[in-house]
Amino acid sequence: MAAGLSRAGSTTSSLAILFLCFFSFSEAKDYLVGGKPDAWTVPSSQADSLNQWAQSSRFLVGDSLVWKFDGEKDSVLQVTKKDYVNCNTSSPIEEYKDGDTKVKLEQSGPYYFISGAEGHCEKGQKLIVVVISLKHRGIHSISPAPSPAEVEGPAIAPSSGATSFNGGLMVAVGVLVGFVLV
Ligand SMILES: *[C@@H]1O[C@H](CO)[C@@H](O)[C@H](O)[C@H]1NC(C)=O
């Protein structure tokens, strides 16, 4: 009897911790581009490129990108895909020169950024960030197709955030119950 009660208690507190994890997981995050200050620069190698960095992160709608750089020498241009490919700096969608730049990712899909410093984009100072919606609302409109790391869970039946939330909890409860019973 007493054992049963404490078992229920520990399951409940484990669930509470799980809830907290889910909530902190869905909080908006700031990402320092390149993972360190002054990373907005010509990369020394392909392996060191900003896109390499971007592939290791998962950007959600509501998150922000932060750039730290010397605003006298460089800038961040948000451009179209075409201008990204051609390194065309002449007509950016947005231009950020203050060196302490924060861009909120308001919608799902790809964002393209290039350096405004002459010749830098050609040398690889450019960045694509693919933003996904937690609620999978934008899943059909994302192009290019998100990489496997960016789509959570089984590819079949993309579900709403609420359903996968419950699904995750059910699995977690199953695991916890299995744990307690062993
Ligand atoms: C760059 O973009 C501008 C405006 O879209 C265009 O007029 C110009 O021809 C482009 N330059 C190159 C080199 O593609």
Tab-separated table of C-alpha atoms and ligand atoms in Angstrom:
chain	number	residue	atom	x	y	z
A	1	MET	CA	0.000	0.000	0.000
A	2	ALA	CA	2.621	2.497	1.102
A	3	ALA	CA	4.892	1.314	-1.680
A	4	GLY	CA	2.055	1.848	-4.152
A	5	LEU	CA	1.544	5.407	-2.962
A	6	SER	CA	5.191	6.406	-3.197
A	7	ARG	CA	5.338	4.776	-6.609
A	8	ALA	CA	2.428	6.943	-7.729
A	9	GLY	CA	4.140	9.958	-6.172
A	10	SER	CA	7.397	9.455	-8.022
A	11	THR	CA	5.531	8.931	-11.284
A	12	THR	CA	3.696	12.191	-10.746
A	13	SER	CA	6.850	14.145	-10.034
A	14	SER	CA	8.558	12.559	-13.024
A	15	LEU	CA	5.644	13.711	-15.123
A	16	ALA	CA	5.948	17.203	-13.669
A	17	ILE	CA	9.619	17.240	-14.705
A	18	LEU	CA	8.646	16.048	-18.171
A	19	PHE	CA	6.126	18.881	-18.428
A	20	LEU	CA	8.815	21.376	-17.487
A	21	CYS	CA	11.122	19.929	-20.129
A	22	PHE	CA	8.445	20.284	-22.774
A	23	PHE	CA	7.780	23.874	-21.809
A	24	SER	CA	11.402	24.960	-21.742
A	25	PHE	CA	11.837	23.135	-25.039
A	26	SER	CA	9.120	25.222	-26.662
A	27	GLU	CA	10.427	28.543	-25.323
A	28	ALA	CA	11.849	30.927	-27.917
A	29	LYS	CA	15.633	30.775	-28.120
A	30	ASP	CA	18.335	33.191	-29.225
A	31	TYR	CA	21.036	31.660	-31.405
A	32	LEU	CA	24.405	33.375	-31.636
A	33	VAL	CA	25.284	32.864	-35.292
A	34	GLY	CA	28.316	30.608	-35.569
A	35	GLY	CA	28.084	29.775	-31.882
A	36	LYS	CA	30.629	32.423	-30.822
A	37	PRO	CA	31.192	36.191	-31.094
A	38	ASP	CA	32.950	37.346	-34.270
A	39	ALA	CA	31.888	34.220	-36.138
A	40	TRP	CA	30.343	36.454	-38.839
A	41	THR	CA	33.459	36.332	-40.946
A	42	VAL	CA	34.927	34.538	-43.964
A	43	PRO	CA	35.137	30.875	-42.937
A	44	SER	CA	38.586	29.299	-42.890
A	45	SER	CA	37.245	26.073	-44.393
A	46	GLN	CA	34.070	24.413	-45.574
A	47	ALA	CA	33.910	22.422	-42.341
A	48	ASP	CA	34.032	25.684	-40.428
A	49	SER	CA	31.306	27.327	-42.491
A	50	LEU	CA	28.253	28.972	-41.007
A	51	ASN	CA	25.960	26.581	-42.821
A	52	GLN	CA	27.752	23.730	-41.119
A	53	TRP	CA	26.886	25.408	-37.837
A	54	ALA	CA	23.272	26.003	-38.911
A	55	GLN	CA	22.789	22.323	-39.696
A	56	SER	CA	23.500	21.389	-36.125
A	57	SER	CA	20.696	23.558	-34.770
A	58	ARG	CA	16.943	23.358	-34.973
A	59	PHE	CA	15.342	26.742	-35.549
A	60	LEU	CA	11.716	27.220	-34.613
A	61	VAL	CA	9.307	30.032	-35.395
A	62	GLY	CA	9.770	32.645	-32.663
A	63	ASP	CA	13.494	31.980	-32.180
A	64	SER	CA	15.998	34.730	-32.955
A	65	LEU	CA	19.378	34.892	-34.630
A	66	VAL	CA	21.971	37.144	-33.034
A	67	TRP	CA	25.077	38.465	-34.786
A	68	LYS	CA	28.036	40.125	-33.075
A	69	PHE	CA	30.506	41.785	-35.397
A	70	ASP	CA	32.354	45.000	-36.112
A	71	GLY	CA	29.702	47.211	-37.702
A	72	GLU	CA	32.378	49.386	-39.324
A	73	LYS	CA	33.699	46.529	-41.395
A	74	ASP	CA	30.764	44.276	-42.082
A	75	SER	CA	26.996	43.966	-42.218
A	76	VAL	CA	24.332	41.323	-42.435
A	77	LEU	CA	22.074	41.338	-45.472
A	78	GLN	CA	18.902	39.333	-45.598
A	79	VAL	CA	18.372	38.528	-49.268
A	80	THR	CA	16.339	36.411	-51.667
A	81	LYS	CA	17.493	32.933	-52.612
A	82	LYS	CA	18.646	34.244	-55.994
A	83	ASP	CA	20.721	37.021	-54.446
A	84	TYR	CA	22.116	34.509	-51.955
A	85	VAL	CA	23.265	32.219	-54.760
A	86	ASN	CA	24.717	35.106	-56.793
A	87	CYS	CA	26.106	37.009	-53.791
A	88	ASN	CA	24.236	40.054	-55.048
A	89	THR	CA	24.370	42.705	-52.330
A	90	SER	CA	22.647	45.464	-54.305
A	91	SER	CA	19.049	45.060	-53.165
A	92	PRO	CA	18.750	43.283	-49.806
A	93	ILE	CA	15.378	42.655	-48.180
A	94	GLU	CA	16.906	43.953	-44.935
A	95	GLU	CA	20.284	45.369	-44.023
A	96	TYR	CA	21.762	45.231	-40.522
A	97	LYS	CA	24.920	47.209	-39.769
A	98	ASP	CA	24.936	47.864	-36.050
A	99	GLY	CA	27.137	44.887	-35.165
A	100	ASP	CA	24.738	43.762	-32.477
A	101	THR	CA	22.001	42.433	-34.670
A	102	LYS	CA	19.014	40.414	-33.647
A	103	VAL	CA	16.591	38.992	-36.199
A	104	LYS	CA	13.444	37.285	-35.046
A	105	LEU	CA	12.442	34.315	-37.184
A	106	GLU	CA	8.763	35.032	-37.634
A	107	GLN	CA	7.812	32.415	-40.200
A	108	SER	CA	8.710	28.908	-41.257
A	109	GLY	CA	10.811	28.310	-44.337
A	110	PRO	CA	14.308	29.286	-45.447
A	111	TYR	CA	16.028	32.579	-44.556
A	112	TYR	CA	19.033	33.693	-46.584
A	113	PHE	CA	21.793	35.922	-45.227
A	114	ILE	CA	24.996	37.155	-46.833
A	115	SER	CA	27.777	39.462	-45.758
A	116	GLY	CA	27.603	43.042	-46.999
A	117	ALA	CA	31.403	43.366	-47.003
A	118	GLU	CA	32.848	43.350	-50.499
A	119	GLY	CA	33.936	39.908	-51.680
A	120	HIS	CA	33.046	38.140	-48.432
A	121	CYS	CA	29.930	36.358	-49.652
A	122	GLU	CA	31.909	34.901	-52.561
A	123	LYS	CA	34.380	33.509	-50.030
A	124	GLY	CA	31.619	31.717	-48.159
A	125	GLN	CA	30.389	34.231	-45.582
A	126	LYS	CA	26.750	33.327	-46.061
A	127	LEU	CA	24.073	31.518	-44.153
A	128	ILE	CA	20.859	29.624	-44.812
A	129	VAL	CA	18.592	28.973	-41.876
A	130	VAL	CA	15.533	26.774	-42.339
A	131	VAL	CA	12.889	27.632	-39.770
A	132	ILE	CA	10.231	25.118	-38.821
A	133	SER	CA	6.949	25.551	-37.067
A	134	LEU	CA	6.547	23.553	-33.869
A	135	LYS	CA	2.938	22.916	-34.780
A	136	HIS	CA	3.970	21.556	-38.188
A	137	ARG	CA	1.597	24.041	-39.740
A	138	GLY	CA	4.098	25.031	-42.349
A	139	ILE	CA	5.247	21.537	-43.201
A	140	HIS	CA	3.751	21.577	-46.689
A	141	SER	CA	5.059	25.006	-47.582
A	142	ILE	CA	8.659	24.484	-46.502
A	143	SER	CA	11.069	24.436	-49.394
A	144	PRO	CA	13.577	22.972	-49.717
A	145	ALA	CA	12.406	19.831	-47.933
A	146	PRO	CA	13.531	19.868	-44.335
A	147	SER	CA	16.298	17.450	-43.488
A	148	PRO	CA	15.403	14.449	-41.323
A	149	ALA	CA	16.873	16.119	-38.268
A	150	GLU	CA	14.388	18.937	-38.643
A	151	VAL	CA	11.261	16.823	-38.693
A	152	GLU	CA	10.482	15.128	-35.456
A	153	GLY	CA	8.986	11.719	-35.035
A	154	PRO	CA	7.700	9.303	-37.642
A	155	ALA	CA	7.319	10.757	-41.100
A	156	ILE	CA	3.895	9.207	-41.500
A	157	ALA	CA	0.934	11.275	-40.371
A	158	PRO	CA	2.448	14.625	-39.409
A	159	SER	CA	0.423	15.579	-36.384
A	160	SER	CA	-0.435	18.799	-34.654
A	161	GLY	CA	1.794	19.915	-31.812
A	162	ALA	CA	-0.863	18.932	-29.315
A	163	THR	CA	-1.124	15.367	-30.548
A	164	SER	CA	2.592	14.738	-30.624
A	165	PHE	CA	2.804	16.316	-27.175
A	166	ASN	CA	0.295	13.775	-25.854
A	167	GLY	CA	1.950	10.999	-27.813
A	168	GLY	CA	5.286	11.883	-26.250
A	169	LEU	CA	3.739	11.835	-22.807
A	170	MET	CA	2.079	8.480	-23.421
A	171	VAL	CA	5.407	6.998	-24.440
A	172	ALA	CA	7.059	8.594	-21.427
A	173	VAL	CA	4.375	7.230	-19.113
A	174	GLY	CA	4.797	3.794	-20.689
A	175	VAL	CA	8.539	3.930	-20.129
A	176	LEU	CA	8.130	5.127	-16.547
A	177	VAL	CA	5.551	2.446	-15.739
A	178	GLY	CA	7.808	-0.171	-17.308
A	179	PHE	CA	10.667	1.153	-15.202
A	180	VAL	CA	8.695	1.006	-11.949
A	181	LEU	CA	7.372	-2.480	-12.627
A	182	VAL	CA	10.775	-4.018	-13.380
B	1	LIG	C1	21.751	42.319	-58.574
B	1	LIG	O1	20.400	42.611	-58.290
B	1	LIG	C2	19.942	43.813	-58.931
B	1	LIG	C3	18.551	44.077	-58.409
B	1	LIG	O2	17.772	42.909	-58.356
B	1	LIG	C4	20.018	43.643	-60.442
B	1	LIG	O3	19.581	44.816	-61.071
B	1	LIG	C5	21.450	43.340	-60.831
B	1	LIG	O4	21.524	43.083	-62.196
B	1	LIG	C6	21.982	42.145	-60.068
B	1	LIG	N1	23.401	41.985	-60.332
B	1	LIG	C7	23.934	40.819	-60.671
B	1	LIG	C8	25.407	40.819	-60.873
B	1	LIG	O5	23.279	39.786	-60.807
